[in-house]
XYZ file of C-alpha atoms in Angstrom:
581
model
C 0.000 0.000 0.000
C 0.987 3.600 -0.697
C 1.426 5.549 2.012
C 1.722 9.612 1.204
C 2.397 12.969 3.430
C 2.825 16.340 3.028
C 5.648 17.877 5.260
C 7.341 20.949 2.720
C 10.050 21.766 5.796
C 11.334 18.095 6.756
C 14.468 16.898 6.275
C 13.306 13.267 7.333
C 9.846 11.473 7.596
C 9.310 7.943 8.443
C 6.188 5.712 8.423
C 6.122 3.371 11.199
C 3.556 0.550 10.387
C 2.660 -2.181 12.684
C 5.886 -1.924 14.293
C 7.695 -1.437 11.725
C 10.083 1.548 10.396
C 10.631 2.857 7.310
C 11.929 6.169 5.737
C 9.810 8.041 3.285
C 11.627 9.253 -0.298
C 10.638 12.799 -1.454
C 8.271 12.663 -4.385
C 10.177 14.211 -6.927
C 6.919 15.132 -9.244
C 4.893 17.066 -5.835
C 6.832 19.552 -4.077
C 6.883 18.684 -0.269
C 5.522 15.436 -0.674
C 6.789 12.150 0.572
C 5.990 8.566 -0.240
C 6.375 5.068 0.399
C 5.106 2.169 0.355
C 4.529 -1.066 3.005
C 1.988 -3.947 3.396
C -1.075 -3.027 4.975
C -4.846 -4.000 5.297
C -7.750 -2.670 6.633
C -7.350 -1.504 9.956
C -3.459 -1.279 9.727
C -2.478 0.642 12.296
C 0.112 3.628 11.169
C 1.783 6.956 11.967
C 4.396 9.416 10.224
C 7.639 10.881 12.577
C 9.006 14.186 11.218
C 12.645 15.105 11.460
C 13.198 12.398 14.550
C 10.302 13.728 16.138
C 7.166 11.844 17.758
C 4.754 9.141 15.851
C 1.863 11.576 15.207
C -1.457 10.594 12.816
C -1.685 10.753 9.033
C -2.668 14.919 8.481
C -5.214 12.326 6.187
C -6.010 9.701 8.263
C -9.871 7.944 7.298
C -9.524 6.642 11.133
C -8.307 7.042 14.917
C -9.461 3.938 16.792
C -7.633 5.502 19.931
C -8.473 9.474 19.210
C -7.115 12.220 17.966
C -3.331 11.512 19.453
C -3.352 7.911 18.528
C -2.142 6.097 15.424
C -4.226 5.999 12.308
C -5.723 3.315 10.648
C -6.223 2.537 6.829
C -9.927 2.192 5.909
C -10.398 0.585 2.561
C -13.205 2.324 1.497
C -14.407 -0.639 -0.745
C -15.091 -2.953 1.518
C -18.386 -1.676 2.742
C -21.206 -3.186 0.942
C -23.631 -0.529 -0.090
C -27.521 -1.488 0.107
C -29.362 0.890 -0.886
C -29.830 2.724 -4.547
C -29.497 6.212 -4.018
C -29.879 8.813 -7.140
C -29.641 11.686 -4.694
C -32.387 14.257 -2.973
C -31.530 18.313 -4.380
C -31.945 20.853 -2.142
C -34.673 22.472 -3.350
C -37.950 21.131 -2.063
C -36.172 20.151 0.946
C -36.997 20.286 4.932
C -33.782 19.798 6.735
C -33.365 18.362 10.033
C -29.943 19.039 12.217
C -29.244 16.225 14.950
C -26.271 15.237 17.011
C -25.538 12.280 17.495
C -24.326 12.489 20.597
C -27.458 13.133 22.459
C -30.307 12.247 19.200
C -30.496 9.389 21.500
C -28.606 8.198 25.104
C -26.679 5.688 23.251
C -24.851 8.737 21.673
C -23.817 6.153 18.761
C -25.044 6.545 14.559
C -26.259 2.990 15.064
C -28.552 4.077 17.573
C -29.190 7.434 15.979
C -30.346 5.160 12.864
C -32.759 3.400 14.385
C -34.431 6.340 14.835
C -34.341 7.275 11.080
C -38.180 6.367 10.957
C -39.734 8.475 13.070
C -38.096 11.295 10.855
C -39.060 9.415 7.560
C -42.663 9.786 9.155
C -42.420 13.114 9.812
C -41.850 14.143 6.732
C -38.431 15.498 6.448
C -36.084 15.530 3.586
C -32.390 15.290 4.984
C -31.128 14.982 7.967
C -28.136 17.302 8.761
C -25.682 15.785 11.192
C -23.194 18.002 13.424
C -19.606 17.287 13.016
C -18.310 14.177 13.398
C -14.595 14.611 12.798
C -12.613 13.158 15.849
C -12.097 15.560 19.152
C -10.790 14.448 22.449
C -12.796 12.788 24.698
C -15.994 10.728 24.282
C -18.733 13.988 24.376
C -18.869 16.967 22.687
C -20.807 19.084 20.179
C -17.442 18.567 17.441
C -16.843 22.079 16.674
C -13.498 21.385 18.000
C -12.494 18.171 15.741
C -9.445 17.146 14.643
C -8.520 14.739 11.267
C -10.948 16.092 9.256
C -10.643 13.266 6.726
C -12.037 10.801 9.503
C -14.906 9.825 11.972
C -15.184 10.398 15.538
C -14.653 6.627 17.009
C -17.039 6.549 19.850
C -20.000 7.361 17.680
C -18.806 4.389 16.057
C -16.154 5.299 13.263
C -16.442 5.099 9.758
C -18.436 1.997 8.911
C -21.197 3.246 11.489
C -21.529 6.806 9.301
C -21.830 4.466 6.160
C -24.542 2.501 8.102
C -26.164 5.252 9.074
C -26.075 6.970 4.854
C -27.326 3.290 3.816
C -30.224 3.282 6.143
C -31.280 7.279 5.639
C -30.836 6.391 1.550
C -33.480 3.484 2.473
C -35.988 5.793 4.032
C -35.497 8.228 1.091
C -33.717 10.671 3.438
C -30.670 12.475 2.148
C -27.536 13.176 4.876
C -25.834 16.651 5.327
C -22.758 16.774 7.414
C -21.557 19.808 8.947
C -17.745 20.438 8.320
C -15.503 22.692 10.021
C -12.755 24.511 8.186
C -12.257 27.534 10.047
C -10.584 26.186 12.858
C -8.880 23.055 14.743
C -8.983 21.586 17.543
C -6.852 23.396 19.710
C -6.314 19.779 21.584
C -5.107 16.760 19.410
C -4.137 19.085 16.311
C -0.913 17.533 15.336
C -0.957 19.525 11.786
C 1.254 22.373 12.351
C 4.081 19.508 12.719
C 4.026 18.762 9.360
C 3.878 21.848 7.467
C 1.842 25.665 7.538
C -1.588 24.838 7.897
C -1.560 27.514 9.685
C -0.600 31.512 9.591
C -0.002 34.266 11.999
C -0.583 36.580 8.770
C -4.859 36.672 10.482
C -6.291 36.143 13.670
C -9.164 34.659 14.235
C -11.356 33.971 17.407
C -9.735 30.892 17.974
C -6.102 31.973 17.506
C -3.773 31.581 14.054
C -6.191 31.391 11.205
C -6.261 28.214 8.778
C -3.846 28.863 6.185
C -5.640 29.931 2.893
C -3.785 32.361 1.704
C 0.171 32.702 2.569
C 2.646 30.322 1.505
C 2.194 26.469 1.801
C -1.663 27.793 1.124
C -2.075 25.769 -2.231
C -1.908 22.403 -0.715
C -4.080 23.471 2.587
C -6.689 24.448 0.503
C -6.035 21.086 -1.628
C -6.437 19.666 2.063
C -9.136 21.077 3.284
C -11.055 20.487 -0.112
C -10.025 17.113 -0.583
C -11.530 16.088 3.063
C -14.786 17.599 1.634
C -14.948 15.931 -1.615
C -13.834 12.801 0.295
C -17.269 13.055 2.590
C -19.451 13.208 -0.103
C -17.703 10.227 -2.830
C -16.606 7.902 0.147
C -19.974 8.192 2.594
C -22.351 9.128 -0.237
C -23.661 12.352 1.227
C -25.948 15.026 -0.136
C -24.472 18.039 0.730
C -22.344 19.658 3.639
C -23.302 22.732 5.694
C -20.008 24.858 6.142
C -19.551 26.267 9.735
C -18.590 30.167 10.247
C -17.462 30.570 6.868
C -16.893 34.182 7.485
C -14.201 33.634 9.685
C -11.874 32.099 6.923
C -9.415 34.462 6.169
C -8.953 34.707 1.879
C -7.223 37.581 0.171
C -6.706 35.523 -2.566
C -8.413 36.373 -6.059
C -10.080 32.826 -6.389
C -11.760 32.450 -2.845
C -11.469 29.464 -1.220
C -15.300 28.718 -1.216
C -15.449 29.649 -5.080
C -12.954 27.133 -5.427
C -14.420 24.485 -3.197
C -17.956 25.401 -5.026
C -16.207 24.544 -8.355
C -15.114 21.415 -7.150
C -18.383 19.601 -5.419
C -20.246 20.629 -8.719
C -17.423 18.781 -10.533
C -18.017 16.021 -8.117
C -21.751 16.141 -8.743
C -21.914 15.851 -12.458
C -19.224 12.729 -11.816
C -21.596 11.217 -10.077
C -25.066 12.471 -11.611
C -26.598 13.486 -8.717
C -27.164 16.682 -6.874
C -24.487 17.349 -4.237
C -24.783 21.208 -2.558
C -23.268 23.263 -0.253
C -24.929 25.362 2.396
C -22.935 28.297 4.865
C -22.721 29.501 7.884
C -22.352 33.476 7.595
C -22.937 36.501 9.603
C -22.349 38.612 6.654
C -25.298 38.921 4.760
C -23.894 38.937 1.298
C -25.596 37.991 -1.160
C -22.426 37.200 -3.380
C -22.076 33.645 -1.320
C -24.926 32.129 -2.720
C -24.786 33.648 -6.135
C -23.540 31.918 -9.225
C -19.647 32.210 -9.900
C -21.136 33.342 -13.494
C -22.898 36.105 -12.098
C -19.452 37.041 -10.043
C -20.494 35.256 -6.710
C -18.865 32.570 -4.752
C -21.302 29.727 -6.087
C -22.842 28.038 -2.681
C -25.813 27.021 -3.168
C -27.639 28.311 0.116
C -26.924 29.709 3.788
C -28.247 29.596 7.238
C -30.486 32.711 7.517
C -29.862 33.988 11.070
C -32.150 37.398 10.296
C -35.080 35.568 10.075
C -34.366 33.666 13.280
C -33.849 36.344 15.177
C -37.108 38.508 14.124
C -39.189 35.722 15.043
C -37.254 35.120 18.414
C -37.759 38.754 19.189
C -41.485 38.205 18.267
C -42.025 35.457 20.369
C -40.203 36.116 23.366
C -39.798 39.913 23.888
C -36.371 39.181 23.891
C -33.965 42.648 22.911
C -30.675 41.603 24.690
C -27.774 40.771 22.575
C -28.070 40.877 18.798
C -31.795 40.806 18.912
C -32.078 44.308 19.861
C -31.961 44.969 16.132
C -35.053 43.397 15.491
C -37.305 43.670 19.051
C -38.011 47.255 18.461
C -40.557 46.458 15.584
C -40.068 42.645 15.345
C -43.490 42.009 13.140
C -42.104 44.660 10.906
C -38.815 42.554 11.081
C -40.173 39.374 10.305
C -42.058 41.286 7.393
C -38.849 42.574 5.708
C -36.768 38.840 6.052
C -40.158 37.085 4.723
C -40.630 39.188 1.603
C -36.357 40.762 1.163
C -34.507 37.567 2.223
C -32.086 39.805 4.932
C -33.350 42.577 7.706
C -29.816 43.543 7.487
C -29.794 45.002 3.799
C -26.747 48.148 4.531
C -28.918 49.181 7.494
C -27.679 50.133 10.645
C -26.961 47.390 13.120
C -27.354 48.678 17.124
C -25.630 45.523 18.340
C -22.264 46.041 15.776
C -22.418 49.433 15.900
C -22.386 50.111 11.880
C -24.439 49.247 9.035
C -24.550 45.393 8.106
C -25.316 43.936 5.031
C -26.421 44.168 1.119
C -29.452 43.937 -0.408
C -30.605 40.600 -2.445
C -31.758 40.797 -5.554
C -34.959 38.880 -5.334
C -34.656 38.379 -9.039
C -31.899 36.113 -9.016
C -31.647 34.488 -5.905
C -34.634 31.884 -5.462
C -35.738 31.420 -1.772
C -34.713 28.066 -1.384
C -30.923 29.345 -0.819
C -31.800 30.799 2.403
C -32.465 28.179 5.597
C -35.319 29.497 8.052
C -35.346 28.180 11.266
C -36.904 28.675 14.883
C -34.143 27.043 16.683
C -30.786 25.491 16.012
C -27.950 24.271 18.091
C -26.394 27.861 18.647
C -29.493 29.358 19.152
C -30.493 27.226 21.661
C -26.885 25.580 23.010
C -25.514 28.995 23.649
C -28.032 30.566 26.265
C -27.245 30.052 29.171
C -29.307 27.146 30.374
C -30.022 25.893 26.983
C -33.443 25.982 27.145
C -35.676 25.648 24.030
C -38.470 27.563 23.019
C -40.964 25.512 24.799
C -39.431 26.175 28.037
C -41.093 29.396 28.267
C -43.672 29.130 25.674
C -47.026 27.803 25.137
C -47.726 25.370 23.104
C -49.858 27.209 20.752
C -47.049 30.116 20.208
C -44.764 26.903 18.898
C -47.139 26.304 16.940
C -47.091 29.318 15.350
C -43.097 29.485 15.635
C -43.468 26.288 13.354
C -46.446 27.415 10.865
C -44.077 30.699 9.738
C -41.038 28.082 9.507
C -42.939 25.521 7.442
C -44.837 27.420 5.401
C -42.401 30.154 4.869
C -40.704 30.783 1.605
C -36.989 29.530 2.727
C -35.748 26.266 3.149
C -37.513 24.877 6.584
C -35.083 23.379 9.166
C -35.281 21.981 12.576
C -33.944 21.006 15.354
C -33.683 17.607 16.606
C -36.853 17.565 19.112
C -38.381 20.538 18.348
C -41.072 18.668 16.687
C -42.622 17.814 19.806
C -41.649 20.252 21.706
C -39.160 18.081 23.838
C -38.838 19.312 27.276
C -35.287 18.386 27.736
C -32.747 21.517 27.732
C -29.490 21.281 25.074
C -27.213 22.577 26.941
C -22.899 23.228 26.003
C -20.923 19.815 26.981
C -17.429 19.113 26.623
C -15.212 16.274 27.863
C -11.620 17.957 27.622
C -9.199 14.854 28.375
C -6.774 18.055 28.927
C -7.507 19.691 32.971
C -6.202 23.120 31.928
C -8.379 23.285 28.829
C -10.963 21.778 31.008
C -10.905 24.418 33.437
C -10.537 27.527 31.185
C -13.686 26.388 29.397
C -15.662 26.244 32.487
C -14.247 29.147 33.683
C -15.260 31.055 30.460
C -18.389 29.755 30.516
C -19.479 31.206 33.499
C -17.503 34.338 33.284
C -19.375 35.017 29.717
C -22.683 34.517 31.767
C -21.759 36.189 35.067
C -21.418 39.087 32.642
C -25.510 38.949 31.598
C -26.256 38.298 35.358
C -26.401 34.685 36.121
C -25.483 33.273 39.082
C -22.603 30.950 38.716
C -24.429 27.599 39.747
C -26.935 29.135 37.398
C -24.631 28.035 34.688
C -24.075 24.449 33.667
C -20.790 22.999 33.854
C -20.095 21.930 30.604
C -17.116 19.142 31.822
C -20.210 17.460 33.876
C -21.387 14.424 32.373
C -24.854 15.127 33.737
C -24.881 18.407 31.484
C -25.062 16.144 28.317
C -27.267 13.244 29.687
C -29.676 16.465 30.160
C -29.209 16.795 26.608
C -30.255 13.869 25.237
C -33.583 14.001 24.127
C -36.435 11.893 25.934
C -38.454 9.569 23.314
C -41.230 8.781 25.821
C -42.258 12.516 25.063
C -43.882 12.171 21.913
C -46.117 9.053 23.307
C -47.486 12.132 25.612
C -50.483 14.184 24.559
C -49.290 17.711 24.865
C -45.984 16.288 23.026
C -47.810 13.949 20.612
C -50.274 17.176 19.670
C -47.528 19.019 18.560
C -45.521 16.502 16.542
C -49.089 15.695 14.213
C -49.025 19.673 13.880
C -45.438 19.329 12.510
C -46.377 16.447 10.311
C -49.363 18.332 9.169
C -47.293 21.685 8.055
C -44.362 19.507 6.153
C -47.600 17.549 4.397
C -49.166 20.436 3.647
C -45.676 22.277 2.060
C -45.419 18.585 0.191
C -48.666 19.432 -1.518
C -49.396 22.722 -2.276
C -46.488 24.311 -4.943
C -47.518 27.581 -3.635
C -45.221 26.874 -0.214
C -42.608 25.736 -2.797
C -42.619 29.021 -5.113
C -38.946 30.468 -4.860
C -40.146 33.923 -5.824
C -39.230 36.329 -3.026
C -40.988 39.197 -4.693
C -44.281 36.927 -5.040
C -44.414 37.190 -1.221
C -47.251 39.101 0.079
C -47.406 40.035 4.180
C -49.768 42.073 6.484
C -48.828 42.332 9.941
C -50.132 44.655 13.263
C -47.615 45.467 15.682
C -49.424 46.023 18.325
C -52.358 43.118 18.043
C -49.053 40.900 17.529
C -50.463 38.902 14.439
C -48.986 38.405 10.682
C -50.340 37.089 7.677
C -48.496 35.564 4.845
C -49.842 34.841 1.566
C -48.051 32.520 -1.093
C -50.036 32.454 -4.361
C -53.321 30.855 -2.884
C -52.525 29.874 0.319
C -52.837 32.139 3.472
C -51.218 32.338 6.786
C -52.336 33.752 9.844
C -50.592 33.875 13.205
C -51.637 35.979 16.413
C -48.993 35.844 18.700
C -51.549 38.105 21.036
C -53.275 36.614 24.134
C -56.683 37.654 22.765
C -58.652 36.688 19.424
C -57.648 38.971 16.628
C -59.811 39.577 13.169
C -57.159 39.327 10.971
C -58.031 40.937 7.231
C -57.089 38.011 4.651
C -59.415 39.670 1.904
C -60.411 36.044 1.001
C -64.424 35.821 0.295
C -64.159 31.915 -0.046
C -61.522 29.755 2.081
C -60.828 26.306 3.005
C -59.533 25.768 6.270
C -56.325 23.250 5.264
C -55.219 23.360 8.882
C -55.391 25.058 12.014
C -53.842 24.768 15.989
C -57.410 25.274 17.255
C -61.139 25.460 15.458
C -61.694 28.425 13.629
C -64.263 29.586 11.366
C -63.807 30.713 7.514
C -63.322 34.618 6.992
C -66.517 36.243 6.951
C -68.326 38.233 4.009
C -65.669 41.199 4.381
C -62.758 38.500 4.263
C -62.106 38.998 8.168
C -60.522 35.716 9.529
C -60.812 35.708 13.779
C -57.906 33.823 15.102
C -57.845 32.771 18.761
C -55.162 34.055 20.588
C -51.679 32.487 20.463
C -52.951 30.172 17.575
C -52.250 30.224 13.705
C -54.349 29.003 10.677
C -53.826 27.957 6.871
C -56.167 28.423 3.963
C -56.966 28.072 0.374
C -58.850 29.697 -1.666
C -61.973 27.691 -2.078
C-alpha cells in the first residue's frame, strides 16, 4: 500500500507501520511530498515521525481507533457493501433536520441514531443534517473542536457506522448533510502544524492563528481542506455539507477558497449524476455567497439565515438583549422585511455592531430556497445560558405558530432535533476535555461570559459534567405524551401540507405578500393561494385576509372561515392555513 504525506520543511519522515520503520523518499513530481510504500490491510495501524520527532497521525487519516493523538488506521473504502440505490435528494424542495448524534439518542452512537431514522421518515423530512463528526478528544462533545478532518469520531462508532447510518437514511429516502468545520482546529489533538503551515499568523481569528488559505504552503491546505470535503461526499455518499462560520476564513486571494471548493463539489456532482450542494454559515449577509460564480459570486448554493431567526425570536419572546435588539423594536415589521427581502440587514444600521450590516438581495436572481429558516438550532439554543428551548417558556400554541411561519415560509424549513414535539429536555454546552487546563478555562469562560448577563454561577451548567449532556439527550417517551404527541401531528401536518401545495414551494421572493399589526401581535403571509395567519396576542384577533371563499387546510385550534368582508378571527396564540376555495 501507498502511504503519502505532506511535510514541505522536513528533512526526514518515516512511516512506522505495525511496528515497523521505514523512511519516506521525497516525491520528486509534488513539491513537499513524501511517499512510500509497506503492506497493509484494513485496519493497519500507522503513523508518520518528522525530522526524529514523535509518531503523530496521518494529516489524512480515514480513522483514529484511539483518538485524535493515537495512530491511524487505513480504511479501505471498498469494503463496505452498499444497500441501498441512491440517485440523490436536491436541495430544493427540501426540509432539513440538524441532529447530534451524541445526544439524538442516550446511546450517543449513529447505530442508535439510525434506528431512529423512521420516526423522521414519518415526519416528513427531507435530509437529515448531522453536526460534526470529525474526531475531538474525549468521548462527548458538540465537534466544533475536531481534529482529522478526513475521519470519523470513534465513539459514535467510526467510519463503517456513518456508512450505516447513509445506507439506512438512503433506504428511508432521506438524504444526509454533514456539517464540516474549516475555520478552525482543535486546539487539543491538532498535530498539523508539525508537518507543514496549515496555519498563519498573517490573520487572527477567534480561535487563535487562522487556517492557512492564503500565505505560503496555502495551495496544498486548501487542496487539504477540499479534498476532506470531496472525500465526505464520494466515500460516505452524502448530499451536501453545511459549512460552519465561513466568514471567519481568512482569503485575500483572487479565487476564494469557497469559489474554489464550489467549483469542485459541482465537478463532483456531475461525476456522479446526482445533486451534491453546499450550504454556509455566515454573519455577513452577502448575497455574493450564494450567487452563481457566473454572475461574479462565490457559487454556494444556500446559507443559514440567522435574520429571520432572530425577528421571530424577538417576536415570540420579547427578547432585545444581545443581537436581537436589532429586530425587538418592531419585530413584526422585522419578520415582514426577512419574509418578503430575504435579509433585515440590507446596509442598514446594526445597534448591536455598531455600523451598518449587510447588502441587499436581488430577489430576481436568488430563489428562496438558498436561504435556511429556522426557529431554533444548536447555537441558538446551546448557547443561552441554560439551553433551554423555546418551549421552556412558551405555550404550546405560540410553537405552533413558531413552526407554521417556519414551514410554510418561503426559505428552506429546518429543525432542530426535538423541536417537533416540543421536547422538554434543555441542550445545553458539553465538553469532555481529556486536557484539565483546557478543562478548566472552558468552564471558567463559561461562566464568566454569563456572570457578565447576570447569572449566578451555579446558574450556569458545567459543561465538563457528564450530567450536562445526559440532560441533553432528548427523551423519546415525550412524543407518546399528549401535549408532546399534539404538537408533533401539527409538525407532520405543516411539512404535508408544504409537500402538496407548490404555492409553499414558489422560490419567488418578490411573489411574497405580508400584512402584519404590531401592536395586536399577528402576521399574515400569503403565497399564491394559500394564506397564513398567526396571532402571537393573548386575545382573538380579526385578521383581514381579503379572502371571500376559504378552506380551512389546517389550524392549531377550530376556527371559522373569513366572513363576508374577508375577516378571519384567530384565537389568541394560535395560527391558521387556507386556500382559496
Amino acid at each position: 500500500m501507498r502511504f503519502e504525506v505532506w511535510a514541505p520543511q522536513a528533512d526526514r519522515v518515516a512511516l512506522h507501520c505495525e511496528g515497523a520503520t521505514s523512511a519516506l523518499e521525497r516525491d520528486p513530481e509534488h513539491a513537499g511530498w513524501w511517499t512510500g510504500d509497506a503492506e497493509a490491510r484494513d485496519g493497519t495501524r500507522y503513523g508518520f515521525a518528522v525530522d526524529d520527532g514523535p509518531v503523530l497521525p496521518d494529516p489524512r487519516s480515514r480513522r483514529q481507533p484511539d483518538g485524535p493523538d493515537g495512530l491511524s488506521a487505513v480504511v479501505v473504502q471498498e469494503r463496505y457493501d452498499w444497500r441501498a440505490e441512491w440517485a440523490g435528494r436536491p436541495l430544493p424542495g427540501a426540509v432539513l433536520y440538524e441532529l447530534h448524534v451524541g445526544t439524538y439518542t442516550p446511546g450517543g452512537t449513529l447505530d442508535s441514531a439510525a434506528e431512529r431514522l423512521g420516526h423522521l421518515a414519518e415526519l416528513g423530512v427531507t435530509h437529515v443534517e448531522l453536526m460534526p463528526l470529525c474526531p475531538f478528544p474525549g468521548r462527548h462533545g458538540w465537534g466544533y473542536e475536531g481534529v482529522s478532518l478526513w475521519a470519523v469520531h470513534e465513539p459514535y462508532g467510526g467510519p463503517e457506522a456513518l456508512k450505516r447510518f447513509v445506507d439506512r437514511a438512503h433506504e428511508l429516502g432521506l438524504g444526509v448533510v454533514l456539517d464540516v468545520v474549516h475555520n478552525h482546529l482543535g486546539p487539543s489533538g491538532n498535530h498539523l502544524p508539525a508537518f507543514g503551515p496549515y496555519f498563519t499568523d498573517t490573520h487572527q481569528t477567534p480561535w487563535g492563528s487562522a487556517v492557512n488559505l492564503d500565505a505560503p504552503g496555502s495551495d496544498e491546505v486548501r487542496a487539504y481542506l477540499v479534498g476532506s470535503a470531496l472525500a465526505w461526499l464520494r466515500d460516505y455518499r452524502l448530499d451536501g455539507l453545511r459549512l460552519d462560520a465561513v466568514h471567519a476564513l481568512r482569503d485575500t486571494r483572487a479565487l476564494h477558497f469557497l469559489e474554489e471548493l464550489s467549483t469542485a463539489v459541482d465537478t463532483l456532482s456531475d461525476d456522479l449524476g446526482r445533486p451534491l450542494f453546499l450550504i454556509a454559515e455566515s454573519d455577513l449577509n452577502d448575497p455574493r455567497l450564494i450567487s452563481s460564480r457566473e454572475e461574479g459570486g462565490l457559487g454556494l448554493h444556500a446559507q443559514w439565515n440567522d435574520d429571520f431567526h432572530h425577528a421571530l425570536h424577538a417576536a415570540l419572546t420579547g427578547e432585545a438583549q444581545g443581537y436581537y435588539a436589532d429586530f425587538a423594536e418592531a419585530p413584526f415589521g422585522a419578520l415582514a422585511k426577512t419574509l418578503t427581502s430575504g435579509f433585515f440587514h440590507d446596509g442598514t444600521y446594526s445597534s448591536f455592531r455598531g455600523r451598518s450590516h449587510g447588502r441587499p438581495l436581488d430577489r430576481g436572481r436568488a430563489p428562496a430556497h438558498r436561504l435556511l429558516g429556522y426557529s431554533q438550532t444548536h447555537d441558538q439554543i446551546g448557547n443561552r445560558a441554560q439551553g433551554d428551548r423555546l418551549s421552556a417558556s412558551l405555550s404550546p400554541g405560540l410553537l405552533a405558530c413558531a413552526a407554521a411561519l417556519t414551514l410554510t415560509g418561503p426559505f428552506t424549513p429546518m429543525l432542530f432535533m426535538g423541536e417537533e414535539w416540543a421536547a422538554g429536555t434543555p441542550w445545553q454546552f458539553f465538553t469532555d476535555h481529556t486536557d484539565p487546563g483546557l478543562a478548566d478555562a472552558v468552564r471558567r469562560g463559561r461562566r464568566r461570559e454569563f456572570a457578565a448577563h447576570g447569572w449566578a454561577e451555579e446558574d450556569v451548567p458545567d459543561p465538563q459534567g457528564p450530567a450536562t449532556r445526559e440532560r441533553s439527550c432528548l427523551d423519546w417517551s415525550e412524543p407518546q405524551e399528549a401535549r408532546h404527541a399534539r404538537v408533533l401531528a401539527w409538525y407532520r401536518d405543516l411539512i404535508a401540507l408544504r409537500r402538496s401545495h407548490p404555492d409553499l414551494a414558489d422560490p419567488d421572493l418578490a411573489a411574497v405578500r405580508i400584512a402584519h399589526d404590531e401592536g395586536a401581535r399577528w402576521l399574515a403571509l400569503r403565497r399564491g393561494d394559500v394564506r397564513v395567519a398567526v396571532n402571537l396576542g393573548k386575545e382573538a384577533a380579526g385578521i383581514p385576509l381579503g379572502l371571500g371563499r376559504a378552506r380551512v387546510l389546517a389550524a392549531w385550534e377550530p376556527v371559522r372561515t373569513p366572513d363576508e368582508d374577508g375577516l378571519l378571527s384567530v384565537p389568541g396564540e394560535s395560527c391558521v392555513v387556507l386556500t382559496q376555495a
